[in-house]
Coordinates of C-alpha atoms and ligand atoms in Angstrom, one line a residue:
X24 CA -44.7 -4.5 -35.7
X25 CA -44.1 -1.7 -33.1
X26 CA -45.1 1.9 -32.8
X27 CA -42.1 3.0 -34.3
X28 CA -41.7 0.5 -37.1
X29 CA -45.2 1.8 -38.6
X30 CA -43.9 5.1 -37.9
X31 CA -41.4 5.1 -40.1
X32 CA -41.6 1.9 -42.0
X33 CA -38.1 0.8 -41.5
X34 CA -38.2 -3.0 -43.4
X35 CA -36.8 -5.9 -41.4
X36 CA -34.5 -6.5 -44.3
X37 CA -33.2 -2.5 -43.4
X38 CA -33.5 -3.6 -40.1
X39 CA -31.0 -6.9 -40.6
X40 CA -28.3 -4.2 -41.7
X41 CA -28.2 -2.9 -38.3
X42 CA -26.5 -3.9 -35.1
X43 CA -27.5 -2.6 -32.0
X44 CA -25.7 -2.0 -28.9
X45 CA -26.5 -2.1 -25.4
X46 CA -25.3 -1.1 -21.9
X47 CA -27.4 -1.0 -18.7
X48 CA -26.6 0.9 -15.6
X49 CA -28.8 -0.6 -13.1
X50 CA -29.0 0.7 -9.5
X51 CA -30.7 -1.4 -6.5
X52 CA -31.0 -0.2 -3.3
X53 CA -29.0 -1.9 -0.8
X54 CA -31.6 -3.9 2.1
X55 CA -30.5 -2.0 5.0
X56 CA -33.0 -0.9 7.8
X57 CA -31.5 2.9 7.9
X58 CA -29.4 5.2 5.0
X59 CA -26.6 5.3 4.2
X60 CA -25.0 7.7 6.1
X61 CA -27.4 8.2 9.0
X62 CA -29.7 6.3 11.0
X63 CA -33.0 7.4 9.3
X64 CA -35.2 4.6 8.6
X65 CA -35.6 3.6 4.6
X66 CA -39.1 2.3 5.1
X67 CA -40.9 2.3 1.9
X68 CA -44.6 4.2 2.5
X69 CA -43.6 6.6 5.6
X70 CA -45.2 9.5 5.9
X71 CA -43.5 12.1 3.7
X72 CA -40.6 14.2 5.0
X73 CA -40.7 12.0 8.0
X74 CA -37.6 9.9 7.4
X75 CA -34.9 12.8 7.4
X76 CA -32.0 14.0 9.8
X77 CA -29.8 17.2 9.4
X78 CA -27.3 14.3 7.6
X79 CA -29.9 13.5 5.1
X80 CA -31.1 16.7 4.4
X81 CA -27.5 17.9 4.1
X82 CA -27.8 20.6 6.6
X83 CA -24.6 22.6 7.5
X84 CA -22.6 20.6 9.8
X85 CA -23.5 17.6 9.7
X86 CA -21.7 14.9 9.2
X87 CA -22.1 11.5 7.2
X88 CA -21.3 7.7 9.0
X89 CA -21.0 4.8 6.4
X90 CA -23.4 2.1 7.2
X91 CA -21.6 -1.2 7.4
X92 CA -24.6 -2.9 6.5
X93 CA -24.5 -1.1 3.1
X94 CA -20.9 -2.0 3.1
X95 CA -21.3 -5.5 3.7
X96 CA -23.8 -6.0 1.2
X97 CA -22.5 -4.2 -1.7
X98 CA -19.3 -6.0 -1.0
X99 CA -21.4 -9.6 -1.4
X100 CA -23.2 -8.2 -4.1
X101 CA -19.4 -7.4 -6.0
X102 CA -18.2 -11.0 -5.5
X103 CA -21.9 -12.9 -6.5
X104 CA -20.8 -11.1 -9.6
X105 CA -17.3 -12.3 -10.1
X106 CA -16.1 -8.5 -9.3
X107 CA -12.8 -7.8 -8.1
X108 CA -13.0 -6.0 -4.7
X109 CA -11.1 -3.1 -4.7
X110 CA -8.6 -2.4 -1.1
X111 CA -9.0 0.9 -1.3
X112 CA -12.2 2.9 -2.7
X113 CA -13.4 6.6 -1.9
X114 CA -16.6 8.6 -2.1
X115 CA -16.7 11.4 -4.1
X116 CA -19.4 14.3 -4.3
X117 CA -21.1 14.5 -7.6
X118 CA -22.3 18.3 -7.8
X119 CA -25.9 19.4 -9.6
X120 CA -29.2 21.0 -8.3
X121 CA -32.4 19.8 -8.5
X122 CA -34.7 20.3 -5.6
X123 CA -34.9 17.3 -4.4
X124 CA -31.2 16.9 -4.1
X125 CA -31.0 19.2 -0.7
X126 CA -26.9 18.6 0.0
X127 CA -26.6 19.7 -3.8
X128 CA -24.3 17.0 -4.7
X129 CA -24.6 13.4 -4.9
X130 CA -22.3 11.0 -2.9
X131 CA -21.0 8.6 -5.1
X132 CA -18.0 6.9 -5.9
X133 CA -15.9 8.4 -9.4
X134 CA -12.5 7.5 -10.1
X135 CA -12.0 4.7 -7.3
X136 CA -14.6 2.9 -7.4
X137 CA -15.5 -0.6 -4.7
X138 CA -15.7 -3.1 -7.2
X139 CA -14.5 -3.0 -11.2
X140 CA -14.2 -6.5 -14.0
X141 CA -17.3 -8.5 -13.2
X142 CA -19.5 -10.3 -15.4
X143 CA -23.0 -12.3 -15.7
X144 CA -23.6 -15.2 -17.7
X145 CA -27.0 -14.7 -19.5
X146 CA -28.9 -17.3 -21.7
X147 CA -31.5 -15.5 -24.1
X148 CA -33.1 -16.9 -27.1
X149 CA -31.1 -20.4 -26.4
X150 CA -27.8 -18.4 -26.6
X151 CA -25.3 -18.8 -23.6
X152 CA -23.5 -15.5 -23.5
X153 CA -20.9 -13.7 -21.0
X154 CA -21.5 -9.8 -20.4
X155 CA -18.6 -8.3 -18.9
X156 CA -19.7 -5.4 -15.9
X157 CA -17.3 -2.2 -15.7
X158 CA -18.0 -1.4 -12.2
X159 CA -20.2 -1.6 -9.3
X160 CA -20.0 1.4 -6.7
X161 CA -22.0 3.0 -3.7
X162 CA -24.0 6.0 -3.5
X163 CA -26.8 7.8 -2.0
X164 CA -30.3 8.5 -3.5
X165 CA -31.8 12.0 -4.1
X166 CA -35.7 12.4 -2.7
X167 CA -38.3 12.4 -4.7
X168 CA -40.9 15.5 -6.8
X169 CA -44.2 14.9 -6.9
X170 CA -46.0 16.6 -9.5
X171 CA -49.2 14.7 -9.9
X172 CA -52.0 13.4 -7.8
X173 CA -52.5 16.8 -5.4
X174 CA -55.7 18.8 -5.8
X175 CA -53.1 22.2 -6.3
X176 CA -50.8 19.6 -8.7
X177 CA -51.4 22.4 -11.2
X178 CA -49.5 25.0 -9.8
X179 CA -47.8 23.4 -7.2
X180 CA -45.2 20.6 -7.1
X181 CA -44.0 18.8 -3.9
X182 CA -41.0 17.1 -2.3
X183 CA -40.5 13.9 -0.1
X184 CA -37.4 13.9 1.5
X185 CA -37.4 10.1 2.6
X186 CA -35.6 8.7 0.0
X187 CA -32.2 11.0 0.5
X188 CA -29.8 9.4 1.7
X189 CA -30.9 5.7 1.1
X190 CA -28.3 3.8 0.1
X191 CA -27.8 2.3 -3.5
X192 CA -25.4 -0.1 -5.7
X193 CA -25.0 1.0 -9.6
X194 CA -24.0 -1.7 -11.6
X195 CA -22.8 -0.3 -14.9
X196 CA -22.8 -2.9 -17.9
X197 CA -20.2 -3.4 -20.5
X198 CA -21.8 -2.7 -24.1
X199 CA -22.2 -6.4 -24.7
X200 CA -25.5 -6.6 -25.5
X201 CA -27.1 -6.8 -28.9
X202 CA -31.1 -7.3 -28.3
X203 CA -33.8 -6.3 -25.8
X204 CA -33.9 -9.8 -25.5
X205 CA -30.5 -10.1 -23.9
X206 CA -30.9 -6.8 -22.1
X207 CA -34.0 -8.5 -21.2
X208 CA -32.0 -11.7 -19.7
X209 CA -29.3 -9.6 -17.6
X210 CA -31.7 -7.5 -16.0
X211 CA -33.4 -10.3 -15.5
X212 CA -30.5 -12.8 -14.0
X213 CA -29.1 -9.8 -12.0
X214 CA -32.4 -9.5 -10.7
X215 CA -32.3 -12.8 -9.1
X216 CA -28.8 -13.0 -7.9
X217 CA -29.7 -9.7 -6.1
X218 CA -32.4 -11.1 -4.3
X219 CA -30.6 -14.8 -3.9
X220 CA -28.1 -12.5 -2.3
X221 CA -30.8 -10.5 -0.2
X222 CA -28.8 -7.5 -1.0
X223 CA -31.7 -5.5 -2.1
X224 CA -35.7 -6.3 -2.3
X225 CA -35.0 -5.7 -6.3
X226 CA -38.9 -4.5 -5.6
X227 CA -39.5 -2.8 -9.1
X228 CA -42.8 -0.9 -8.3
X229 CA -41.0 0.9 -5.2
X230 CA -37.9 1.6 -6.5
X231 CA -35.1 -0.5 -5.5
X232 CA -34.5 -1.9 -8.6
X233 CA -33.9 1.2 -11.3
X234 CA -32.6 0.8 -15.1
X235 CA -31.2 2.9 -17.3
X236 CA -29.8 1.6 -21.0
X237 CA -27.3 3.0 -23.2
X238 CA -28.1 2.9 -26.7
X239 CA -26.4 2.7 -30.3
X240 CA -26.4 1.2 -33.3
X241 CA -24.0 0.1 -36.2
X242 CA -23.4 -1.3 -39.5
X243 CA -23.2 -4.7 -39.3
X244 CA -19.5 -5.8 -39.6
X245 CA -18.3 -2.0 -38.0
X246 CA -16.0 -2.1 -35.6
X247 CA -16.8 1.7 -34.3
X248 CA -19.7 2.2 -31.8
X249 CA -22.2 4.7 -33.1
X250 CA -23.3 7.8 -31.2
X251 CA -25.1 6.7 -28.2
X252 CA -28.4 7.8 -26.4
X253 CA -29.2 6.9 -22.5
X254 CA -32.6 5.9 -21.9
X255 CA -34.3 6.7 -18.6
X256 CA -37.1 5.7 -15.9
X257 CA -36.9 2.3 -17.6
X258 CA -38.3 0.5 -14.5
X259 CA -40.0 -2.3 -15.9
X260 CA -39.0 -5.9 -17.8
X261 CA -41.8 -4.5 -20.4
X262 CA -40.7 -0.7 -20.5
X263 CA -37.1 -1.9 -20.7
X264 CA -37.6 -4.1 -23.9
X265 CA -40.4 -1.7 -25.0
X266 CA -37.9 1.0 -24.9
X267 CA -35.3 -0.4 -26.4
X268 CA -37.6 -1.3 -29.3
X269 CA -38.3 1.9 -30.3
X270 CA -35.0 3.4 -29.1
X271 CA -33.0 1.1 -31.7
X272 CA -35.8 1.9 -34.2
X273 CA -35.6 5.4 -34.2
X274 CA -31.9 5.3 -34.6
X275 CA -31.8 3.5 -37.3
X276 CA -34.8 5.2 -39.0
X277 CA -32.6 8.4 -38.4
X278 CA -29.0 7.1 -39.8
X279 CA -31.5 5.9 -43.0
X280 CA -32.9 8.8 -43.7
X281 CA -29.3 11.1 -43.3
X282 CA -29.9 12.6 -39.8
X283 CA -27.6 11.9 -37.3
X284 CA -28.4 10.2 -33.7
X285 CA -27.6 12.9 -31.4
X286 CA -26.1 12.2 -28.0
X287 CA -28.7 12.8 -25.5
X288 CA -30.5 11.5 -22.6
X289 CA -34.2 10.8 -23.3
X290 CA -37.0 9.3 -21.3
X291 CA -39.4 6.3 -21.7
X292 CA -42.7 7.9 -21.8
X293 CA -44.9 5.1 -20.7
X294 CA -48.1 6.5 -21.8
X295 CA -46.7 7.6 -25.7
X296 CA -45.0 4.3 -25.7
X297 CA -42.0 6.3 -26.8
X298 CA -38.5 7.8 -26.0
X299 CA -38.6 11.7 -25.6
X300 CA -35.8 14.1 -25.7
X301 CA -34.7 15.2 -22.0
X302 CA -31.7 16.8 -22.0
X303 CA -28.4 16.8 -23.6
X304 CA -26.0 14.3 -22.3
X305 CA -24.0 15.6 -19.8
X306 CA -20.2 14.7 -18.9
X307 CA -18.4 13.6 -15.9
X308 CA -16.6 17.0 -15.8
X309 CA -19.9 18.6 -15.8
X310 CA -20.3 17.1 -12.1
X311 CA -16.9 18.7 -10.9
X312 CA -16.2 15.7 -8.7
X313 CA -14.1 15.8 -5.7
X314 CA -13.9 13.4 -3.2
X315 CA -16.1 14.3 -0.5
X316 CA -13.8 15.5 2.8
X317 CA -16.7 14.4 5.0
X318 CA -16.3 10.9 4.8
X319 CA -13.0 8.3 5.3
X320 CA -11.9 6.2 2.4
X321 CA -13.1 2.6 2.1
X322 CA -10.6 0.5 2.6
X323 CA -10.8 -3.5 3.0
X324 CA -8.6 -6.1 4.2
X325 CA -8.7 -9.5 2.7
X326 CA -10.0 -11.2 5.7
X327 CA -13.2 -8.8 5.1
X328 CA -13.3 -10.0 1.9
X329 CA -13.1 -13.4 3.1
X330 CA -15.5 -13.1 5.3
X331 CA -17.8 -12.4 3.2
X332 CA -17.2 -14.5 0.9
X333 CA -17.4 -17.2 3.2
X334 CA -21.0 -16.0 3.9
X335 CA -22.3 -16.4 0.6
X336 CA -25.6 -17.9 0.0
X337 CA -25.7 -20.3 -2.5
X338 CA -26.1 -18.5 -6.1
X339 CA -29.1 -20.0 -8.7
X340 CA -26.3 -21.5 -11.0
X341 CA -24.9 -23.2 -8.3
X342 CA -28.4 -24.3 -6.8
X343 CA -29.6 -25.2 -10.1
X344 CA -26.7 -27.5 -10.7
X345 CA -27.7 -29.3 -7.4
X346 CA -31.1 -29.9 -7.9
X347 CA -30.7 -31.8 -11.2
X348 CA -27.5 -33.7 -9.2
X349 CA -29.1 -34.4 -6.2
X350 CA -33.1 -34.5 -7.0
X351 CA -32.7 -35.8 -10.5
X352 CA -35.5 -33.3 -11.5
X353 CA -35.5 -32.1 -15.2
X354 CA -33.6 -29.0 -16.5
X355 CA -36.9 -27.7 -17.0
X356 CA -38.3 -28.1 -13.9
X357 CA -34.9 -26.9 -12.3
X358 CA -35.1 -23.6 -13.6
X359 CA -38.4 -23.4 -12.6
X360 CA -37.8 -23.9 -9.2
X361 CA -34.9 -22.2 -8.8
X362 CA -36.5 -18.9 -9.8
X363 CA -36.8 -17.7 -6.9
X364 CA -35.3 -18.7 -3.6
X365 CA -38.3 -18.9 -1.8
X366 CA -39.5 -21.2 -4.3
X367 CA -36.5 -23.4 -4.6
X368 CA -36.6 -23.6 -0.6
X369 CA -40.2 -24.3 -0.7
X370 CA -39.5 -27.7 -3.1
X371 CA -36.6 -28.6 -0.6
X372 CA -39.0 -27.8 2.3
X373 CA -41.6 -30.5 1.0
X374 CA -38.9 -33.2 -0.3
X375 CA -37.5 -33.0 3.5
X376 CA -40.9 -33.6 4.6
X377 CA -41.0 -36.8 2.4
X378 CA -41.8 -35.9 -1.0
X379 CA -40.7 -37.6 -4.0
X380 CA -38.4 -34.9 -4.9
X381 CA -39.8 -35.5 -8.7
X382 CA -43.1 -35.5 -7.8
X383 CA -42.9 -32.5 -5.8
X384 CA -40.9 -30.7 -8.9
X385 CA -44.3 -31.7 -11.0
X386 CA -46.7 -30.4 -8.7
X387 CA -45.2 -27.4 -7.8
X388 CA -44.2 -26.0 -10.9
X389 CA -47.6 -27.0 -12.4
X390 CA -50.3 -27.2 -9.7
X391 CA -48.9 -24.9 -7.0
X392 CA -47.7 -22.1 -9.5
X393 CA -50.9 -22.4 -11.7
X394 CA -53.0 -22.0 -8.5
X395 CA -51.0 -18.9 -7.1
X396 CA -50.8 -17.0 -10.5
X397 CA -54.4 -17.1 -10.2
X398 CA -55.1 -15.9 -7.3
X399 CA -52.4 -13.0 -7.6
X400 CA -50.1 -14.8 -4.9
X401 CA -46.2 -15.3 -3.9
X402 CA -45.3 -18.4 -3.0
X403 CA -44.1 -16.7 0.4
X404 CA -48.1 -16.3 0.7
X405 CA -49.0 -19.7 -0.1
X406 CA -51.7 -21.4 1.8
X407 CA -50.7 -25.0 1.7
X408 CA -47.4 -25.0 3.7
X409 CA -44.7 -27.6 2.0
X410 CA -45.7 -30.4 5.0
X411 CA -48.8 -30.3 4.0
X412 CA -48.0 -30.3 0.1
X413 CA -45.6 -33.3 1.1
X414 CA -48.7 -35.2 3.2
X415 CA -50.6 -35.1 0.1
X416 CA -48.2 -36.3 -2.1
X417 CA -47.5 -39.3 0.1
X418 CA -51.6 -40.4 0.1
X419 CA -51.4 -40.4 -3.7
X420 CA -48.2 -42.3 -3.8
X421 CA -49.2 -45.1 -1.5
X422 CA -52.6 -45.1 -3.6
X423 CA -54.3 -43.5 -0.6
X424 CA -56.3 -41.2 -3.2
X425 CA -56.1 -41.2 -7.5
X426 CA -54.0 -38.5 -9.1
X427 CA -57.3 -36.9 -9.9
X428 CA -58.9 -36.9 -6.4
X429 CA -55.6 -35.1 -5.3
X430 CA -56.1 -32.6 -7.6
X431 CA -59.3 -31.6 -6.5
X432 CA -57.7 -32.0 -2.6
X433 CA -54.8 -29.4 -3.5
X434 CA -57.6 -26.9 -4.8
X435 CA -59.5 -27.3 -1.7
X436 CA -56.4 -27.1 0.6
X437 CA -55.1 -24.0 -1.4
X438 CA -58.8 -22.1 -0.8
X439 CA -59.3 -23.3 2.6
X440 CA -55.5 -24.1 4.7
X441 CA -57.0 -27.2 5.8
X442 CA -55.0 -30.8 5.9
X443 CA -55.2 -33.5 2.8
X444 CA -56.7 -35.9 5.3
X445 CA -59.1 -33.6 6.7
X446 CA -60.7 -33.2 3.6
X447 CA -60.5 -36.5 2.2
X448 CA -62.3 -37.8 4.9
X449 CA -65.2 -35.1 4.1
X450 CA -65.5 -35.5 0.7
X451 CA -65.3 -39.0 1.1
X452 CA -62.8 -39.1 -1.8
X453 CA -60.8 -42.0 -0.4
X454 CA -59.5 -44.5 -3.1
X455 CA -61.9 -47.7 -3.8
X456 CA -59.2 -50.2 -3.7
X457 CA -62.2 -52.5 -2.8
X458 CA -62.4 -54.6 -6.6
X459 CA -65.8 -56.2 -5.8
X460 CA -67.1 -52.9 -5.6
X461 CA -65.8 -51.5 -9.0
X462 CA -66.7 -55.0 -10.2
X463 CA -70.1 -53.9 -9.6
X464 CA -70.2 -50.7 -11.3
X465 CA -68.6 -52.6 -13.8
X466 CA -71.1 -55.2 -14.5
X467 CA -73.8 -52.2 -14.1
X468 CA -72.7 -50.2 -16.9
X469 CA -72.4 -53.2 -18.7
X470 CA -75.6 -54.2 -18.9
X471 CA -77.2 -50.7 -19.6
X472 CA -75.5 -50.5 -22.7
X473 CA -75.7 -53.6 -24.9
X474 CA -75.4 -51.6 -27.8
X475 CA -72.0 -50.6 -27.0
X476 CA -71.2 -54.3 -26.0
X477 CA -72.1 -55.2 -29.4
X478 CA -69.7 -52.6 -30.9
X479 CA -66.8 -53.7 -28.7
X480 CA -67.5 -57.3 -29.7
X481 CA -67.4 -56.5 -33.4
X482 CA -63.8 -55.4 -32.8
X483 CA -64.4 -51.7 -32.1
X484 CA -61.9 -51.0 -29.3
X485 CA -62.5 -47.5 -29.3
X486 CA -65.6 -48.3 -27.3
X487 CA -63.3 -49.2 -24.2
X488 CA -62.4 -46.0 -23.2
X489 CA -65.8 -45.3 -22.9
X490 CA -66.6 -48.6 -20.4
X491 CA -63.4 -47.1 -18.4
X492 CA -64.9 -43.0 -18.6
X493 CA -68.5 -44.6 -17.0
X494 CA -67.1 -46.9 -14.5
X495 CA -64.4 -43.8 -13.6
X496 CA -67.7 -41.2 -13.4
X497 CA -69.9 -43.6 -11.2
X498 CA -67.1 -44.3 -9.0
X499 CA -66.7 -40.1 -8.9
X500 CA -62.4 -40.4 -9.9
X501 CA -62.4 -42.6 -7.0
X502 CA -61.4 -45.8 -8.4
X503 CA -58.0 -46.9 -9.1
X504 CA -57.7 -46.5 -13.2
X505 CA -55.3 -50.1 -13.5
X506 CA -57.9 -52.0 -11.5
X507 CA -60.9 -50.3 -13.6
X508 CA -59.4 -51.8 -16.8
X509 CA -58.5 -55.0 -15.5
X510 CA -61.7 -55.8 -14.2
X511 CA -63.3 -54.4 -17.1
X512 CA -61.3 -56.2 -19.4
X513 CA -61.9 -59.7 -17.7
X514 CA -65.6 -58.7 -17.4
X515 CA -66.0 -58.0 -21.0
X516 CA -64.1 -60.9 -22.3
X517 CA -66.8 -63.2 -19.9
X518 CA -69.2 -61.3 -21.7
Ligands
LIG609 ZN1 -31.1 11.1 8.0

């Protein structure tokens, strides 16, 4: 039960009553090397106020240049998602002071916006559902107040400048989702066609990837939205669904009890676990937009379009349906891979190298991954290179090395970067394919334990396994398991 359910001890079967309703408004900032409108750097960790230009810091006079770059990828971004490009789009100013906000208005696009009627297929809790996107269009980003972590943070609050100006893509949701689950799922499959894309880093901890969620609930069986509240700084997968949690809680805890949900924007305050009135919801009228005279409309032909379009990279449902056509690799294990790009082109790395393309789907999504979770890795950091992964796959195909002894290979090849052969050869881990040998072992083991003979001989086949375990342990994994049990099993029926 969450924080909010013991609250107010809202029963599920009060719960069950309810619908809820949910729209995100996600913005990612665009991958481009300067802003938006000038050529200061967006480098994430500058020294603060050093990334600014009169443009940025909206200083009289100057004036604003659109970055192609920013162009070019929120136009690839609008068709990954099935958007319509719009010909003709323009910037507007979006007026309100805060003091990080130096120009005093926002630029961002209103009434004409690049891109409207996209959509994202999600899957959450085994449901395949469509969620239909209003609109995706450009803007800037404010700077930044710091109000903690200075010795005078009591009585003083201060301003980085760097991120004005840095250019962003909002992506505003239709209300089509119902859980935090599914919100869950869209943020999370936008997520990864935004960095399949390489439109944006989608780097959650520093701010390129930013959620906001609109929230409401209803009778089951209404057909009229209820009164919505916006949730803020939701800029997590755990503060999103932890958010939306509580937020549809309190509402209906509210309608239960006769209040009324008031329309508001709140904030996710991480360390209550809770939302927090912040202000009352403003308008669009509140913003007085205009378009902004400083800067041309945006207007596309349709070989633009088409040229980006033709430069798509391949999109994970599209890459997913080709790894289970071409590699034969299991839905599972297609997912899996798929996750990320860098994954995916790490398995098509190793099968080019000469992988088993199954085998490689096996050992990656189970050894590789185990071993990088645990040591707090990305696959981009991964110590074994795909060749290499691909070389040691081969030795245990051809029977070079057991299953097992390749196991213990990988680890040491993970810790150390060295080759499969290399340390094979050191570990003297090579496969005993050499039957007079394990025949020996065999006999060995044998003969120390009569009384186990004697149980095997009265019909207790149980007591095999343990012949094979001690022939497998004195042979340290080395020996091939079919040839162990053969030999064994003529051996003991000589016996
Ligand atoms: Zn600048």
């Amino acid at each position: 039960m969450t924080r909010a359910a013991e609250e107010t001890r809202i029963s599920p079967e009060v719960m069950a009553r309810y619908e809820p309703v949910i729209g995100l408004e996600v913005h990612a900032q665009l991958d481009t090397l300067t802003k938006a409108f000038c050529g200061c750097s967006t480098k994430f960790g500058s020294a603060p106020n050093s990334n600014t230009c009169p443009v940025c810091l909206g200083l009289p006079g100057a004036l604003p240049v659109l970055n192609k770059k920013a162009l070019a990828l929120a136009m690839r971004a609008s068709l990954a998602l099935g958007f319509t490009l719009q010909k003709r789009s323009i910037f507007a100013r979006k007026n309100y002071f805060y003091p990080d906000l130096p120009k005093g208005y926002q630029i961002s696009m209103y009434e004409l916006p690049l891109a409207t009627e996209g959509s994202l297929e999600i899957t959450a809790e085994g449901q395949t559902k469509r969620i239909g996107i209003t609109r995706l269009h450009m803007e800037d980003d404010a700077g930044k107040s710091l109000h903690e972590g200075f010795a005078d943070s009591d009585t003083w609050s201060y301003i980085d400048f760097n991120r004005c100006g840095v250019p962003l893509i909002e992506i505003v949701s239709e209300p089509d989702l119902r859980t935090p689950a599914e919100a869950y799922a869209y943020l999370n499959t936008l997520k990864q066609i935004l960095e399949y894309t390489e439109v944006s880093d989608c780097n959650m901890e520093e701010g390129s990837l930013r959620c906001d969620a609109n929230v409401s609930v209803r009778l089951r069986g209404a057909e009229k939205l209820g009164t919505k509240a916006e949730v803020k700084n939701l800029n997590s997968f755990r503060y999103l669904t932890h958010a939306l949690e509580y937020e549809i809680e309190r509402q209906i805890g509210l309608l239960e009890s006769g209040g009324k949900v008031t329309q508001e924007t709140r904030l996710w305050n991480v360390a209550a676990g809770r939302t927090e009135p912040m202000r009352s919801k403003e308008f669009a009228h509140d913003y007085r937009y205009f378009p902004d005279p400083d800067l041309l409309p945006v207007t596309l032909s349709d070989a633009q379009i088409a040229e980006v379009r033709s430069a798509m990279p391949e999109l994970p449902a599209a890459k997913i349906a080709r790894f289970l056509r071409d590699y034969g690799v299991t839905a599972y294990d297609a997912g899996v891979l798929t996750a990320s790009r860098s994954l995916a082109d790490y398995f098509e790395a190793c099968v080019k190298a000469g992988a088993p393309a199954k085998v490689a789907a096996n050992w990656i999504s189970v050894e590789l991954l185990r071993r990088l979770n645990d040591a707090g890795k990305e696959i981009d950091d991964c110590p074994v290179a795909p060749a290499a992964l691909a070389d040691l796959l081969s030795k245990v195909e051809k029977g070079e090395i057991t299953a097992a002894s390749g196991k213990k290979v990988f680890a040491t090849m993970f810790e150390t970067g060295k080759r499969a052969a290399e340390i094979v050869a050191a570990e003297g881990l090579a496969q005993i394919t050499d039957t007079g040998a394990i025949e020996k072992a065999a006999r060995d083991i044998i003969a120390k334990n009569a009384d186990n003979l004697a149980k095997y001989k009265a019909g207790n086949e149980g007591v095999f396994k343990f012949f094979v375990g001690q022939v497998m342990r004195e042979t340290r994994g080395q020996a091939n398991p079919q040839t162990v049990n053969e030999i064994l099993k003529k051996i003991l029926a000589e016996s």
